[in-house]
XYZ file of C-alpha atoms in Angstrom:
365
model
C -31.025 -0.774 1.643
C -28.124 1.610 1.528
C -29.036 5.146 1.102
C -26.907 7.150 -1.234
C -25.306 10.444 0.389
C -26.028 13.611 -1.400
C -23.011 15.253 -3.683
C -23.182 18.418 -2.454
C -20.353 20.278 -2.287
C -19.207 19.970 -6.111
C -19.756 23.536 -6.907
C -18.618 24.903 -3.738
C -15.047 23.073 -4.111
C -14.918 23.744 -8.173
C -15.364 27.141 -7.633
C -12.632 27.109 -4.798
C -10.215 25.410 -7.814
C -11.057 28.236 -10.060
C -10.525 31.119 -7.708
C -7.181 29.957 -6.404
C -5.768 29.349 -9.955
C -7.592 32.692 -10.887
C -5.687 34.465 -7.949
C -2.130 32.774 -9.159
C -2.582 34.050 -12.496
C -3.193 37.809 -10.870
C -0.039 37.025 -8.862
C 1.939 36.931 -11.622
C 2.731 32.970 -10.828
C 2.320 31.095 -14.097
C 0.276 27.890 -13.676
C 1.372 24.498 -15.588
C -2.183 22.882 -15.609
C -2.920 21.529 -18.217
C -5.262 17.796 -17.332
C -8.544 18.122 -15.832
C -8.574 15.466 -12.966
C -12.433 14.434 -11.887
C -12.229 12.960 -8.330
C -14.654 12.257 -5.658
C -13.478 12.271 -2.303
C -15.361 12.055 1.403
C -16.449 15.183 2.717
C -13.636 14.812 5.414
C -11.125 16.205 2.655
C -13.079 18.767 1.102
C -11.421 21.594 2.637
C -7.897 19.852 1.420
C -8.676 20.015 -2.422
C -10.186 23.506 -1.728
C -7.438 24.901 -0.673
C -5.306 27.149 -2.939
C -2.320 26.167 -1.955
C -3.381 22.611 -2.741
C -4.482 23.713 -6.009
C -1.419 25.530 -7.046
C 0.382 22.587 -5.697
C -1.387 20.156 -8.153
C -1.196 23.079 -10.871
C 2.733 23.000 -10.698
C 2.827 18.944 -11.274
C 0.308 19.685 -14.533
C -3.257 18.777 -12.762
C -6.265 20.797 -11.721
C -8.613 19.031 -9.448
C -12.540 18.893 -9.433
C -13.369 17.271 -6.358
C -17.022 15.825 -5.290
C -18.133 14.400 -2.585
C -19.806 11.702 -0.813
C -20.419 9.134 2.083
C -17.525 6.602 1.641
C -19.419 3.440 1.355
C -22.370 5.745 -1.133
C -19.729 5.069 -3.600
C -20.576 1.775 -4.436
C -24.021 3.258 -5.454
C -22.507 5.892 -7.723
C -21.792 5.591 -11.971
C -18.039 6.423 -11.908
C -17.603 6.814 -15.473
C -15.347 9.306 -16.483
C -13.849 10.319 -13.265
C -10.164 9.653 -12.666
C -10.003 8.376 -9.382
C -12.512 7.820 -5.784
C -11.049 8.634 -2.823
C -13.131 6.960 -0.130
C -11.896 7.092 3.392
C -10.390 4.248 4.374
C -9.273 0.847 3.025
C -12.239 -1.669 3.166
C -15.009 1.001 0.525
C -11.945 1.521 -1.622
C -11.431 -2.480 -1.990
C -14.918 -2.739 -2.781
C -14.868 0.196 -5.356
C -11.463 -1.506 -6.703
C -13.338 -4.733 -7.033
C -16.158 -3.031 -9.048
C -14.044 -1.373 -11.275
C -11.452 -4.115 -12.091
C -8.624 -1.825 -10.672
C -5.416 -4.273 -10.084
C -2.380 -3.848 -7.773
C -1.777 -1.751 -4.743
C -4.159 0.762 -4.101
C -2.498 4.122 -2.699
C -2.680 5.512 0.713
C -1.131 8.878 1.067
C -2.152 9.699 4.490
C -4.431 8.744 7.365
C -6.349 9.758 10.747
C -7.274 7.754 14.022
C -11.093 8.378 14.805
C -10.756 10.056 18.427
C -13.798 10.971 20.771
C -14.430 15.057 21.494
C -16.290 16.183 24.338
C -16.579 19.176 26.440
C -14.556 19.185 29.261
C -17.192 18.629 32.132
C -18.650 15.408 30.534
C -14.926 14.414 29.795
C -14.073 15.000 33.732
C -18.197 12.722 34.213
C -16.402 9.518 32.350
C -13.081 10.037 33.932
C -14.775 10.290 37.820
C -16.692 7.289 36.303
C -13.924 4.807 35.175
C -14.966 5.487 31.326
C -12.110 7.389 30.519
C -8.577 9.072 31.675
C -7.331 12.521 32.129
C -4.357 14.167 33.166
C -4.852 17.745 32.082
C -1.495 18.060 30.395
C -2.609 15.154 27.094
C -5.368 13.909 25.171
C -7.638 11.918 26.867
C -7.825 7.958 26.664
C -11.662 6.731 26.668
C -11.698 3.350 27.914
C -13.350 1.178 25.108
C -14.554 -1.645 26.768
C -16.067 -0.088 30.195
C -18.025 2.373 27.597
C -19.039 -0.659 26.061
C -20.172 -2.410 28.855
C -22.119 0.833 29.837
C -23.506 1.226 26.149
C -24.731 -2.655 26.923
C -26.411 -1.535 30.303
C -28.389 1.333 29.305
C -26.530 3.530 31.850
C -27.822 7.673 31.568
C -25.637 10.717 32.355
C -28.048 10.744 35.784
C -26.418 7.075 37.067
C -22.803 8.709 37.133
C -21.539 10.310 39.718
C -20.372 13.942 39.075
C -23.202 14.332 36.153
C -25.381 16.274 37.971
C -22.979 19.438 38.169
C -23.535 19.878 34.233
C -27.522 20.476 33.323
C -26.614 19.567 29.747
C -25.570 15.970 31.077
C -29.319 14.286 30.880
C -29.916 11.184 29.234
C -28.490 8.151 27.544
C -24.919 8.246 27.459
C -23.915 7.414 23.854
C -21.116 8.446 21.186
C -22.205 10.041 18.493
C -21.647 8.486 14.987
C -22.341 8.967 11.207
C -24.677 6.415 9.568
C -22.566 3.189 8.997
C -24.206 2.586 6.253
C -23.034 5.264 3.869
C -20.145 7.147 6.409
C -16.933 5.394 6.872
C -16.772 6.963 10.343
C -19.921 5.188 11.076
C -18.429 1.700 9.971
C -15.085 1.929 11.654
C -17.261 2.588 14.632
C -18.849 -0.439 14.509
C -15.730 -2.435 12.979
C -13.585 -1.666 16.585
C -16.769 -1.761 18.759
C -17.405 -5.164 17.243
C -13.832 -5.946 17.975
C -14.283 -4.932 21.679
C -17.452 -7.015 22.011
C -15.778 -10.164 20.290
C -12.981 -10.459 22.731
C -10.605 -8.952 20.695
C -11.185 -10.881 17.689
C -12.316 -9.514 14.488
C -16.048 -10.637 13.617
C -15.662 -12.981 10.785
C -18.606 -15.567 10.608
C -22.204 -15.206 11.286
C -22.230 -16.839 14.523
C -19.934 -13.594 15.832
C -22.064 -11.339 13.808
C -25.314 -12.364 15.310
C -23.071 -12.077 18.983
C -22.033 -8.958 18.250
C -24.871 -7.260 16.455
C -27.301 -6.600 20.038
C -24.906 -3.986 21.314
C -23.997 -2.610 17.689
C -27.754 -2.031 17.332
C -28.151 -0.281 21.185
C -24.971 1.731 19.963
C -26.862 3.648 16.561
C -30.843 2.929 18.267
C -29.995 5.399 20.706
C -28.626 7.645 18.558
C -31.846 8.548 16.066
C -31.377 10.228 12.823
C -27.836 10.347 12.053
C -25.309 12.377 9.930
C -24.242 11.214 6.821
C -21.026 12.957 7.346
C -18.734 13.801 9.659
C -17.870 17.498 8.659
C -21.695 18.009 9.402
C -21.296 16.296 13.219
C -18.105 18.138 13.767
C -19.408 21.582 12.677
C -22.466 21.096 15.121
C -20.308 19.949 17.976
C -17.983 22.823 17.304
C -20.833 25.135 17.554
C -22.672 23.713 20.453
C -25.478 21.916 19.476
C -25.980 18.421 19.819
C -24.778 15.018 22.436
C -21.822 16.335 24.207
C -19.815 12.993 22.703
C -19.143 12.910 19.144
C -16.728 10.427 16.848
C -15.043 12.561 14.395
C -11.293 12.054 12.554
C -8.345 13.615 14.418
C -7.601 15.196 11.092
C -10.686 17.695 11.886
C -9.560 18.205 15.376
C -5.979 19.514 13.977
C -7.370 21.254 11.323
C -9.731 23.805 14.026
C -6.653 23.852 15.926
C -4.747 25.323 12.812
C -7.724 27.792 12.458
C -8.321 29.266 16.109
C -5.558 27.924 17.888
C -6.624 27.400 21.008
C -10.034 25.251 22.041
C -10.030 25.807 26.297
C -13.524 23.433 26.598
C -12.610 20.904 24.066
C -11.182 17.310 25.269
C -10.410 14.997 22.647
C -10.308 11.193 23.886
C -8.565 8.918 21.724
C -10.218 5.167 21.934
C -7.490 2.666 23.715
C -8.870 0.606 20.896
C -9.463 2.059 17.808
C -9.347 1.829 14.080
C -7.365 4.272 11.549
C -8.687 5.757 8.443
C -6.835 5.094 5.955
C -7.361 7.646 3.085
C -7.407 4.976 0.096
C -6.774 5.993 -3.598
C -8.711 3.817 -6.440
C -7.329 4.571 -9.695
C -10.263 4.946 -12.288
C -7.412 6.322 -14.976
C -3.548 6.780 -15.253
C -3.604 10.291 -14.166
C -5.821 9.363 -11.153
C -2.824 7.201 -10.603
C -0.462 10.209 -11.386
C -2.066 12.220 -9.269
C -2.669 10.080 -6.322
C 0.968 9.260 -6.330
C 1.585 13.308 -5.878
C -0.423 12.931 -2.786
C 1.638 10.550 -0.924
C 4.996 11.373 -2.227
C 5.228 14.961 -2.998
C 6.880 17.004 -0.215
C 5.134 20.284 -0.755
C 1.601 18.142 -0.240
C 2.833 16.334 2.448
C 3.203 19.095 4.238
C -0.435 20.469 3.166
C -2.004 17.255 4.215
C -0.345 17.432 7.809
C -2.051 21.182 7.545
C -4.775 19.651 6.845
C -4.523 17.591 10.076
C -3.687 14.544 8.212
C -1.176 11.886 9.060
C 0.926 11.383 5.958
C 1.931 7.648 5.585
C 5.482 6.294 6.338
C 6.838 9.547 8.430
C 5.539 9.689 11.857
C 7.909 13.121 12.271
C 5.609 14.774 9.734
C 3.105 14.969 12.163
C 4.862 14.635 15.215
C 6.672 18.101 14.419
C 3.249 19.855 13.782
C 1.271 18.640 17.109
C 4.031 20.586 18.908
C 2.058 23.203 21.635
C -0.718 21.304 20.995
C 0.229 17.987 22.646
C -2.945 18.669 25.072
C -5.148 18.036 22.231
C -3.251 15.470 19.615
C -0.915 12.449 20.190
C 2.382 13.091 18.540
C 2.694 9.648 18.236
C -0.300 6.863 18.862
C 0.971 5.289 21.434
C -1.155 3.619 24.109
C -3.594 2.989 21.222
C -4.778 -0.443 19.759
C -5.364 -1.063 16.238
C -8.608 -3.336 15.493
C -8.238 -5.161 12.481
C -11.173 -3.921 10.036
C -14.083 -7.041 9.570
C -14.586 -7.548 5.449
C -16.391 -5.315 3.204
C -19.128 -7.666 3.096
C -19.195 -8.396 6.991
C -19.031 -4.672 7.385
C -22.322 -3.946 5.161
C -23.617 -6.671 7.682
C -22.801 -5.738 11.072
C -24.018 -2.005 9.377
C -27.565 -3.404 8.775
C -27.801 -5.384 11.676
C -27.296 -2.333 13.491
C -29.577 -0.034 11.754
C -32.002 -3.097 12.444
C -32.406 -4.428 9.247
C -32.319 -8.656 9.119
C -31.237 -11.050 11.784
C -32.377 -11.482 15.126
C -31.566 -8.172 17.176
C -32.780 -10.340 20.446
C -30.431 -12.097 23.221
């Protein structure tokens, strides 16, 4: 029932690893690599193990990197014989990847990203005038979970709010974009704080909530149609104009375009009063997956390369703090003013995944 997302970038992000240690070496900058390290990883990090610096990084601790990727929760589908380690995109995949694979003990999480909402800033300004969201000009945004909710559970279009009909490209349902919960973490962590929302602030643990919960979590992906099964590929749409003028994506690629262009005038990032966090989860397949995902959270040179990255390394809030500086009208230094949803099982996840992509149970009130 779960379709398995495509590997595609493999050879892109190889070919990345051999160019940067290729360009070291004609640098004069002797490289210590000397164990291969097979990982795959969510799209979301792609450009992180591509990057040369990130490679020489790894080359100076002894490892070279080939990453692959794929849809967090595709990894269950996938034979992970002789890689070293999956790096899924948050906690609940990686438990059920740990589970598969008899991994025991802690599994490592060297940084992490709050899912945030970006927009153009005319349908941003629509939700505000609307009661669906908050601006002050000088921060992020705060979109106001539960009143988009309730909208979401109303059918409302762009047409019903007041304000909408400045903007031509405001037509239509109003819905969030999302990846497909049932391969894309994005997707899932979508549904897990929706579902959160919707229960009263409770996480959905039985079947009675599911079947509660599962009406609006199915009017929240209907409306939405085919779906990306990652969300580099939303992200890179939204960035280039195409597609619904509200799309979920990690803070992590906000930062990142930041780092790259600087400046974004039309972009409004709204950061869900409730949310959930990716946590970027490590599952040691071998002991130098282990090595190396210990490098990851503890190494100060990539540290600072994740926070480059846009990522929010775990246990130093200054980290990041210190690099949002100038661009505090697009990131939170700190998440404050945001609530945490506690994430539903792997198992309840998978359910409240099919039940919204209309598969089993009874999708009427």
């Amino acid at each position: 029932m779960r379709r398995i997302t495509g590997i595609v970038l493999a050879v892109l992000l190889t070919a990345g690893v051999v160019a940067a240690v290729v360009a070291g070496r004609d640098n004069g900058e002797t490289g210590t690599a000397t164990k291969t390290v097979r990982m795959v990883i969510g799209s979301e990090k792609a450009e992180f193990f591509a990057d040369p610096d990130v490679v020489k990084a790894l080359a100076a601790k002894g490892y070279t990197v080939e990453a692959e990727t794929s849809g967090s929760w595709a990894m269950e589908e996938l034979d992970l014989k002789g890689y070293d380690l999956a790096f899924p995109s948050s906690r609940a995949p990686a438990a059920g990847l740990a589970e598969k694979y008899e991994v025991r003990g802690t599994l490592p999480r060297p940084f992490y990203s709050p899912l945030v909402v970006v927009s153009r800033r005319g349908a941003a300004e629509v939700l505000a005038a609307n009661g669906l969201a908050v601006l002050d000009g000088k921060n992020p945004g705060t979109l106001r979970t539960a009143a988009y909710l309730d909208a979401a559970e109303r059918d409302r279009t762009w047409q019903q709010l007041k304000g909408a009909e400045e903007y031509g490209e405001l037509t239509g349902t109003l819905y969030i974009s999302s990846t497909d919960p049932e391969t894309s973490n994005s997707g899932a962590l979508y549904l897990a704080a929706a579902s959160y929302v919707a229960n009263g602030g409770k996480v959905v643990a039985s079947d009675a909530e599911i079947g509660r919960t599962a009406p609006l979590l199915r009017k929240l992906i209907g409306v939405q149609g085919a779906q990306q099964s990652s969300t580099d590929a939303a992200f890179r749409d939204f960035v280039s104009g195409a597609g619904n003028p509200l799309v979920l994506v990690y803070e992590s690629q906000v930062s990142a375009l930041l780092n790259e262009q600087q400046h974004a005038d039309d972009l409004t990032v709204l950061y869900p009063d409730t949310t959930v966090n990716s946590d970027h989860t490590v599952v040691p397949l071998t002991e130098n997956g282990r090595k190396v995902a210990g490098l990851l959270g503890s190494d100060p040179a990539l540290r600072k390369l994740a926070v480059r990255h846009g990522f929010r390394p775990q246990g130093d809030v200054a980290e990041f703090a210190a690099a949002a500086v100038g661009r505090t009208a697009y990131l939170k230094q700190r998440l404050t003013g945001v609530r945490q949803a506690p994430v539903p099982t792997s198992a309840v996840l998978h359910e409240l995944a099919r039940r919204a992509r209309g598969q089993g149970g009874n999708s009427n009130r």
